[in-house]
């Protein structure tokens, strides 16, 4: 493939419930540390005790000297972006601002800001609505661009839990089409009342732990976080002597087209379409995959369906490939989840360590693959399939390849 | 990406204040100025409730009013094409929708019930409609479209961005066809915003570029284009109405920002370059202009910067005096009008405005000569800016 078509990762940043920064994130994942704890919520959701993953050590003021008052998801997106830009050694403002852009993925955006704004509006207090950017999802992507003076392509993609991988796929395409020299692919979400209530009322929120692929799994645990990657074409990265971390080999997007809950277990067609696209664009075959970073949300239906899908795509090799779900440690960071998983994939490619699926106690006969239970495993990995399946049926798959340059 | 691959528009769907179907909107727009009289205060669709028009081959699961309007519009204008697709073809048809506020009504209804009445009064099955991606996946679901489903929430230009995204997806060979556009509803929040920011018209009339304009009026709309690769259009025997020949966008293009004109001019320049066109090739502009004091002045200055003295010979065709400020649906609605102008302008004159020199009173005028190439842009009050060019399809 032409170097102007090949997409590489040159910087990463993460703010997660288990740690801030790539090194802390790696250590926590390697140790199987959980970021889930009891949280306080002003409203009832039907649970006596509510567990969630919060980035409790995150202090927004440490990231920008004159930190503006912005929503929590925007803060997480900006902080992760700063870490990624620093990691990539990219200046901000960039030398050519119009050649650096940002795609931000989210499920709910600044839910805290929305809900506070609604309360003020409803109670007729405060100066709500006086800003022309009031109640907009797009504030996330614009704040990233504004605070780092990026004038290249800037969009917000709202494809629920697959938004992170979607942001990577869109960024990669913009680079290939020469619309930018470097792209920040970012994803962030915080915990709002509506998503917590929504997951709770659908019985998708587990009362205590997130146990992907375990027989006794009771649902996911909602979390917050922000993660970002700097993507460049190989040609651009080489030109500036960047440290290349891994390659984005291919991406595939699709929709389940099976209703908001995609509740038909046997209907994996949409997922397969995304996989076929990802392998075709990577010019790879499923036989070349060593590891799958699973969506693994720990809901009863999804884990079973994902297992069926992996067997369909990987065939007999599905039993040999290592499959993990880092949501067992992080909880479900919603739109940010697949970006967090992407960072974990790059770390695995570079450090030869496959992170564990913790809280795995009882094998489920319906989920009978190797989910790397409870302990990280040392293994050289050359190619990883990272899959994400969003509420509503948004599928986004990315294949990461070890950089052998 | 295949630079030689052409993206064509082969169909369109709309649900506006003018009624259901693109024809209702286009005939009203072409009919012209008098429609302004109908925009008194709030805009609300005047067609029968869309549930009577659905009757899908699959059961429609939603009771969301805007989603039903979206599905009704698509069924009305594009239903036959979508129903006739084979299962294999459905794997290569995607959806890209932009909206600014469409999910907020459901989001806050859910929030209000949960906080004021209690969690047990919330209907769990309503949760998906609180998510921004709800509308796009409803379309994928209704027609079993296994291609991509993308929701763009950038702001007021999101609908036009979605069309740009869809065109790129086809050019890159990811999809052979895309349903792309935007939708938005009038809700408490965007109405309040227009009032709080003094953009709302006190008279209830949208008067684009007029010297006595006093603001805009919110409107509800759905506007969708069917984009196909040229090859796919031929294979499905659909006649191309126009070709999408360039898209670009910019952010923080606030009307009063010192850099706004530069950013907007650069984005338009970028589109013209990718279309291989010069400003002198543009016959008509379908602008964002919504009758606000500041916004219209910004756009007048922008058009002068792009076209110079030649602006007097370019037909400027507003749509918001007919449809209201439809937020992220406005851009796709303008685009739909541009496509119709390019495809059907030989069938009769098109009404628009001739912008005279700064300060001079703009004149409504009929253009008899056909429109070959048109420029469309969204310049939202939230600083989002997106632009694209369409031209008459030539095999």
mmCIF file of N, CA and C in Angstrom, chain A residues 106-119 121 129 131-139 156 158 194, chain B residues 64-67 98-113 126-135 151 153 155-156 183-193 220 327-328 381-382:
data_model
loop_
_atom_site.group_PDB
_atom_site.id
_atom_site.type_symbol
_atom_site.label_atom_id
_atom_site.label_comp_id
_atom_site.label_asym_id
_atom_site.label_seq_id
_atom_site.Cartn_x
_atom_site.Cartn_y
_atom_site.Cartn_z
ATOM 1 N N UNK A 106 -19.091 10.424 20.476
ATOM 2 C CA UNK A 106 -19.744 10.421 21.790
ATOM 3 C C UNK A 106 -21.092 9.714 21.686
ATOM 4 N N UNK A 107 -21.587 9.271 22.829
ATOM 5 C CA UNK A 107 -22.943 8.717 22.866
ATOM 6 C C UNK A 107 -23.924 9.802 23.284
ATOM 7 N N UNK A 108 -23.588 10.520 24.328
ATOM 8 C CA UNK A 108 -24.534 11.468 24.939
ATOM 9 C C UNK A 108 -24.004 12.894 25.021
ATOM 10 N N UNK A 109 -22.714 13.105 24.750
ATOM 11 C CA UNK A 109 -22.156 14.454 24.854
ATOM 12 C C UNK A 109 -22.071 14.924 26.296
ATOM 13 N N UNK A 110 -22.179 16.226 26.448
ATOM 14 C CA UNK A 110 -22.067 16.816 27.791
ATOM 15 C C UNK A 110 -23.370 16.653 28.550
ATOM 16 N N UNK A 111 -23.645 15.430 28.967
ATOM 17 C CA UNK A 111 -24.928 15.137 29.617
ATOM 18 C C UNK A 111 -25.125 15.978 30.867
ATOM 19 N N UNK A 112 -24.051 16.193 31.624
ATOM 20 C CA UNK A 112 -24.173 16.993 32.849
ATOM 21 C C UNK A 112 -24.591 18.425 32.529
ATOM 22 N N UNK A 113 -23.977 18.977 31.482
ATOM 23 C CA UNK A 113 -24.285 20.351 31.074
ATOM 24 C C UNK A 113 -25.732 20.439 30.564
ATOM 25 N N UNK A 114 -26.136 19.435 29.772
ATOM 26 C CA UNK A 114 -27.516 19.397 29.258
ATOM 27 C C UNK A 114 -28.514 19.390 30.419
ATOM 28 N N UNK A 115 -28.236 18.496 31.372
ATOM 29 C CA UNK A 115 -29.224 18.286 32.433
ATOM 30 C C UNK A 115 -29.281 19.472 33.390
ATOM 31 N N UNK A 116 -28.119 20.090 33.658
ATOM 32 C CA UNK A 116 -28.124 21.309 34.470
ATOM 33 C C UNK A 116 -28.848 22.423 33.723
ATOM 34 N N UNK A 117 -28.547 22.522 32.427
ATOM 35 C CA UNK A 117 -29.193 23.537 31.588
ATOM 36 C C UNK A 117 -30.703 23.366 31.570
ATOM 37 N N UNK A 118 -31.136 22.106 31.511
ATOM 38 C CA UNK A 118 -32.573 21.837 31.500
ATOM 39 C C UNK A 118 -33.205 22.248 32.822
ATOM 40 N N UNK A 119 -32.517 21.936 33.927
ATOM 41 C CA UNK A 119 -33.045 22.311 35.253
ATOM 42 C C UNK A 119 -33.206 23.820 35.352
ATOM 43 N N UNK A 121 -33.501 25.908 32.913
ATOM 44 C CA UNK A 121 -34.548 26.306 31.969
ATOM 45 C C UNK A 121 -35.922 26.037 32.572
ATOM 46 N N UNK A 129 -29.663 29.424 27.695
ATOM 47 C CA UNK A 129 -30.075 29.686 26.323
ATOM 48 C C UNK A 129 -29.489 30.945 25.720
ATOM 49 N N UNK A 131 -26.426 31.452 25.078
ATOM 50 C CA UNK A 131 -25.325 31.117 24.182
ATOM 51 C C UNK A 131 -25.884 30.457 22.930
ATOM 52 N N UNK A 132 -25.314 30.812 21.796
ATOM 53 C CA UNK A 132 -25.795 30.218 20.544
ATOM 54 C C UNK A 132 -25.356 28.761 20.406
ATOM 55 N N UNK A 133 -24.521 28.308 21.316
ATOM 56 C CA UNK A 133 -24.090 26.902 21.268
ATOM 57 C C UNK A 133 -24.733 26.082 22.387
ATOM 58 N N UNK A 134 -25.804 26.608 22.949
ATOM 59 C CA UNK A 134 -26.505 25.941 24.052
ATOM 60 C C UNK A 134 -27.081 24.602 23.580
ATOM 61 N N UNK A 135 -26.954 23.582 24.417
ATOM 62 C CA UNK A 135 -27.594 22.281 24.172
ATOM 63 C C UNK A 135 -27.136 21.628 22.861
ATOM 64 N N UNK A 136 -25.855 21.674 22.592
ATOM 65 C CA UNK A 136 -25.374 21.074 21.355
ATOM 66 C C UNK A 136 -24.385 19.953 21.649
ATOM 67 N N UNK A 137 -24.536 18.842 20.963
ATOM 68 C CA UNK A 137 -23.532 17.778 21.065
ATOM 69 C C UNK A 137 -22.197 18.253 20.510
ATOM 70 N N UNK A 138 -22.285 19.072 19.463
ATOM 71 C CA UNK A 138 -21.087 19.482 18.723
ATOM 72 C C UNK A 138 -20.103 20.283 19.539
ATOM 73 N N UNK A 139 -20.491 20.676 20.757
ATOM 74 C CA UNK A 139 -19.553 21.437 21.581
ATOM 75 C C UNK A 139 -18.285 20.650 21.864
ATOM 76 N N UNK A 156 -18.503 15.946 14.733
ATOM 77 C CA UNK A 156 -18.904 15.137 15.879
ATOM 78 C C UNK A 156 -19.761 13.976 15.404
ATOM 79 N N UNK A 158 -22.069 10.771 16.521
ATOM 80 C CA UNK A 158 -22.817 10.324 17.697
ATOM 81 C C UNK A 158 -23.415 8.952 17.410
ATOM 82 N N UNK A 194 -29.960 10.389 32.411
ATOM 83 C CA UNK A 194 -30.767 9.693 31.407
ATOM 84 C C UNK A 194 -30.142 8.360 31.007
ATOM 85 N N UNK B 64 -42.363 7.942 17.845
ATOM 86 C CA UNK B 64 -41.751 9.256 17.938
ATOM 87 C C UNK B 64 -42.221 10.109 16.756
ATOM 88 N N UNK B 65 -42.808 11.274 17.016
ATOM 89 C CA UNK B 65 -43.400 12.046 15.913
ATOM 90 C C UNK B 65 -42.402 12.394 14.809
ATOM 91 N N UNK B 66 -41.196 12.795 15.188
ATOM 92 C CA UNK B 66 -40.238 13.194 14.148
ATOM 93 C C UNK B 66 -39.732 11.970 13.366
ATOM 94 N N UNK B 67 -39.538 10.860 14.078
ATOM 95 C CA UNK B 67 -39.107 9.634 13.393
ATOM 96 C C UNK B 67 -40.184 9.178 12.410
ATOM 97 N N UNK B 98 -27.811 14.269 9.846
ATOM 98 C CA UNK B 98 -27.338 15.291 10.763
ATOM 99 C C UNK B 98 -28.510 15.932 11.470
ATOM 100 N N UNK B 99 -28.317 16.223 12.743
ATOM 101 C CA UNK B 99 -29.352 16.971 13.455
ATOM 102 C C UNK B 99 -28.697 17.775 14.561
ATOM 103 N N UNK B 100 -29.341 18.851 14.934
ATOM 104 C CA UNK B 100 -28.807 19.680 16.017
ATOM 105 C C UNK B 100 -29.547 19.405 17.318
ATOM 106 N N UNK B 101 -30.859 19.267 17.226
ATOM 107 C CA UNK B 101 -31.658 19.180 18.462
ATOM 108 C C UNK B 101 -32.679 18.042 18.443
ATOM 109 N N UNK B 102 -32.632 17.181 17.432
ATOM 110 C CA UNK B 102 -33.744 16.251 17.223
ATOM 111 C C UNK B 102 -34.015 15.328 18.402
ATOM 112 N N UNK B 103 -32.966 14.901 19.115
ATOM 113 C CA UNK B 103 -33.193 13.933 20.193
ATOM 114 C C UNK B 103 -33.515 14.605 21.524
ATOM 115 N N UNK B 104 -33.398 15.929 21.592
ATOM 116 C CA UNK B 104 -33.512 16.586 22.900
ATOM 117 C C UNK B 104 -34.918 16.501 23.493
ATOM 118 N N UNK B 105 -35.931 16.543 22.646
ATOM 119 C CA UNK B 105 -37.295 16.453 23.156
ATOM 120 C C UNK B 105 -37.502 15.171 23.947
ATOM 121 N N UNK B 106 -37.067 14.048 23.360
ATOM 122 C CA UNK B 106 -37.211 12.751 24.048
ATOM 123 C C UNK B 106 -36.306 12.684 25.267
ATOM 124 N N UNK B 107 -35.097 13.221 25.110
ATOM 125 C CA UNK B 107 -34.111 13.168 26.200
ATOM 126 C C UNK B 107 -34.686 13.827 27.450
ATOM 127 N N UNK B 108 -35.241 15.028 27.261
ATOM 128 C CA UNK B 108 -35.707 15.751 28.449
ATOM 129 C C UNK B 108 -37.076 15.278 28.922
ATOM 130 N N UNK B 109 -37.861 14.684 28.049
ATOM 131 C CA UNK B 109 -39.115 14.074 28.518
ATOM 132 C C UNK B 109 -38.775 12.910 29.459
ATOM 133 N N UNK B 110 -37.777 12.146 29.070
ATOM 134 C CA UNK B 110 -37.311 11.006 29.874
ATOM 135 C C UNK B 110 -36.750 11.510 31.208
ATOM 136 N N UNK B 111 -35.941 12.569 31.092
ATOM 137 C CA UNK B 111 -35.309 13.157 32.276
ATOM 138 C C UNK B 111 -36.375 13.694 33.239
ATOM 139 N N UNK B 112 -37.335 14.397 32.678
ATOM 140 C CA UNK B 112 -38.368 15.007 33.514
ATOM 141 C C UNK B 112 -39.212 13.947 34.229
ATOM 142 N N UNK B 113 -39.577 12.914 33.485
ATOM 143 C CA UNK B 113 -40.361 11.845 34.118
ATOM 144 C C UNK B 113 -39.563 11.195 35.241
ATOM 145 N N UNK B 126 -38.532 3.587 25.751
ATOM 146 C CA UNK B 126 -38.327 4.909 25.163
ATOM 147 C C UNK B 126 -36.867 5.354 25.217
ATOM 148 N N UNK B 127 -36.028 4.582 25.920
ATOM 149 C CA UNK B 127 -34.632 5.014 26.073
ATOM 150 C C UNK B 127 -33.922 5.227 24.732
ATOM 151 N N UNK B 128 -34.053 4.311 23.755
ATOM 152 C CA UNK B 128 -33.309 4.531 22.493
ATOM 153 C C UNK B 128 -33.621 5.871 21.833
ATOM 154 N N UNK B 129 -34.843 6.390 22.022
ATOM 155 C CA UNK B 129 -35.164 7.660 21.367
ATOM 156 C C UNK B 129 -34.510 8.849 22.061
ATOM 157 N N UNK B 130 -33.878 8.615 23.204
ATOM 158 C CA UNK B 130 -33.124 9.699 23.848
ATOM 159 C C UNK B 130 -31.715 9.796 23.274
ATOM 160 N N UNK B 131 -31.349 8.826 22.443
ATOM 161 C CA UNK B 131 -29.991 8.786 21.892
ATOM 162 C C UNK B 131 -29.961 9.486 20.528
ATOM 163 N N UNK B 132 -28.893 10.209 20.258
ATOM 164 C CA UNK B 132 -28.839 10.951 18.993
ATOM 165 C C UNK B 132 -28.910 10.071 17.755
ATOM 166 N N UNK B 133 -28.453 8.817 17.849
ATOM 167 C CA UNK B 133 -28.411 7.950 16.654
ATOM 168 C C UNK B 133 -29.769 7.325 16.326
ATOM 169 N N UNK B 134 -30.765 7.603 17.141
ATOM 170 C CA UNK B 134 -32.060 6.934 17.035
ATOM 171 C C UNK B 134 -32.658 7.041 15.622
ATOM 172 N N UNK B 135 -32.608 8.224 15.042
ATOM 173 C CA UNK B 135 -33.300 8.452 13.765
ATOM 174 C C UNK B 135 -32.619 7.713 12.616
ATOM 175 N N UNK B 151 -24.562 9.215 12.485
ATOM 176 C CA UNK B 151 -25.277 10.381 12.985
ATOM 177 C C UNK B 151 -24.261 11.473 13.269
ATOM 178 N N UNK B 153 -23.628 15.158 14.773
ATOM 179 C CA UNK B 153 -24.292 16.084 15.696
ATOM 180 C C UNK B 153 -23.529 17.377 15.864
ATOM 181 N N UNK B 155 -23.950 20.376 14.795
ATOM 182 C CA UNK B 155 -24.671 21.624 15.023
ATOM 183 C C UNK B 155 -25.552 21.934 13.830
ATOM 184 N N UNK B 156 -25.748 23.209 13.534
ATOM 185 C CA UNK B 156 -26.702 23.574 12.486
ATOM 186 C C UNK B 156 -26.264 23.146 11.090
ATOM 187 N N UNK B 183 -32.571 16.360 9.838
ATOM 188 C CA UNK B 183 -33.919 16.534 10.374
ATOM 189 C C UNK B 183 -33.810 17.277 11.685
ATOM 190 N N UNK B 184 -34.808 18.046 11.987
ATOM 191 C CA UNK B 184 -34.874 18.696 13.294
ATOM 192 C C UNK B 184 -36.306 19.052 13.605
ATOM 193 N N UNK B 185 -36.562 19.155 14.894
ATOM 194 C CA UNK B 185 -37.910 19.494 15.337
ATOM 195 C C UNK B 185 -37.883 20.868 16.005
ATOM 196 N N UNK B 186 -39.052 21.454 16.130
ATOM 197 C CA UNK B 186 -39.181 22.666 16.937
ATOM 198 C C UNK B 186 -39.499 22.193 18.349
ATOM 199 N N UNK B 187 -38.633 22.525 19.293
ATOM 200 C CA UNK B 187 -38.916 22.153 20.679
ATOM 201 C C UNK B 187 -38.697 23.351 21.599
ATOM 202 N N UNK B 188 -38.973 23.146 22.874
ATOM 203 C CA UNK B 188 -38.869 24.254 23.835
ATOM 204 C C UNK B 188 -37.484 24.877 23.817
ATOM 205 N N UNK B 189 -36.483 24.037 23.570
ATOM 206 C CA UNK B 189 -35.103 24.504 23.745
ATOM 207 C C UNK B 189 -34.660 25.388 22.585
ATOM 208 N N UNK B 190 -34.926 24.929 21.349
ATOM 209 C CA UNK B 190 -34.470 25.781 20.249
ATOM 210 C C UNK B 190 -35.345 27.033 20.093
ATOM 211 N N UNK B 191 -36.602 26.945 20.506
ATOM 212 C CA UNK B 191 -37.436 28.154 20.483
ATOM 213 C C UNK B 191 -36.913 29.163 21.497
ATOM 214 N N UNK B 192 -36.606 28.645 22.690
ATOM 215 C CA UNK B 192 -36.092 29.520 23.745
ATOM 216 C C UNK B 192 -34.757 30.136 23.321
ATOM 217 N N UNK B 193 -33.927 29.300 22.687
ATOM 218 C CA UNK B 193 -32.605 29.777 22.257
ATOM 219 C C UNK B 193 -32.750 30.939 21.268
ATOM 220 N N UNK B 220 -39.938 22.927 11.387
ATOM 221 C CA UNK B 220 -39.616 21.504 11.532
ATOM 222 C C UNK B 220 -39.480 20.921 10.136
ATOM 223 N N UNK B 327 -32.987 24.419 11.322
ATOM 224 C CA UNK B 327 -31.781 23.977 12.021
ATOM 225 C C UNK B 327 -30.958 23.063 11.114
ATOM 226 N N UNK B 328 -30.614 21.863 11.584
ATOM 227 C CA UNK B 328 -29.741 21.013 10.756
ATOM 228 C C UNK B 328 -30.442 20.454 9.519
ATOM 229 N N UNK B 381 -26.055 29.977 13.138
ATOM 230 C CA UNK B 381 -25.787 30.959 14.200
ATOM 231 C C UNK B 381 -24.852 30.393 15.252
ATOM 232 N N UNK B 382 -24.656 29.060 15.244
ATOM 233 C CA UNK B 382 -23.755 28.434 16.214
ATOM 234 C C UNK B 382 -22.323 28.367 15.700
#
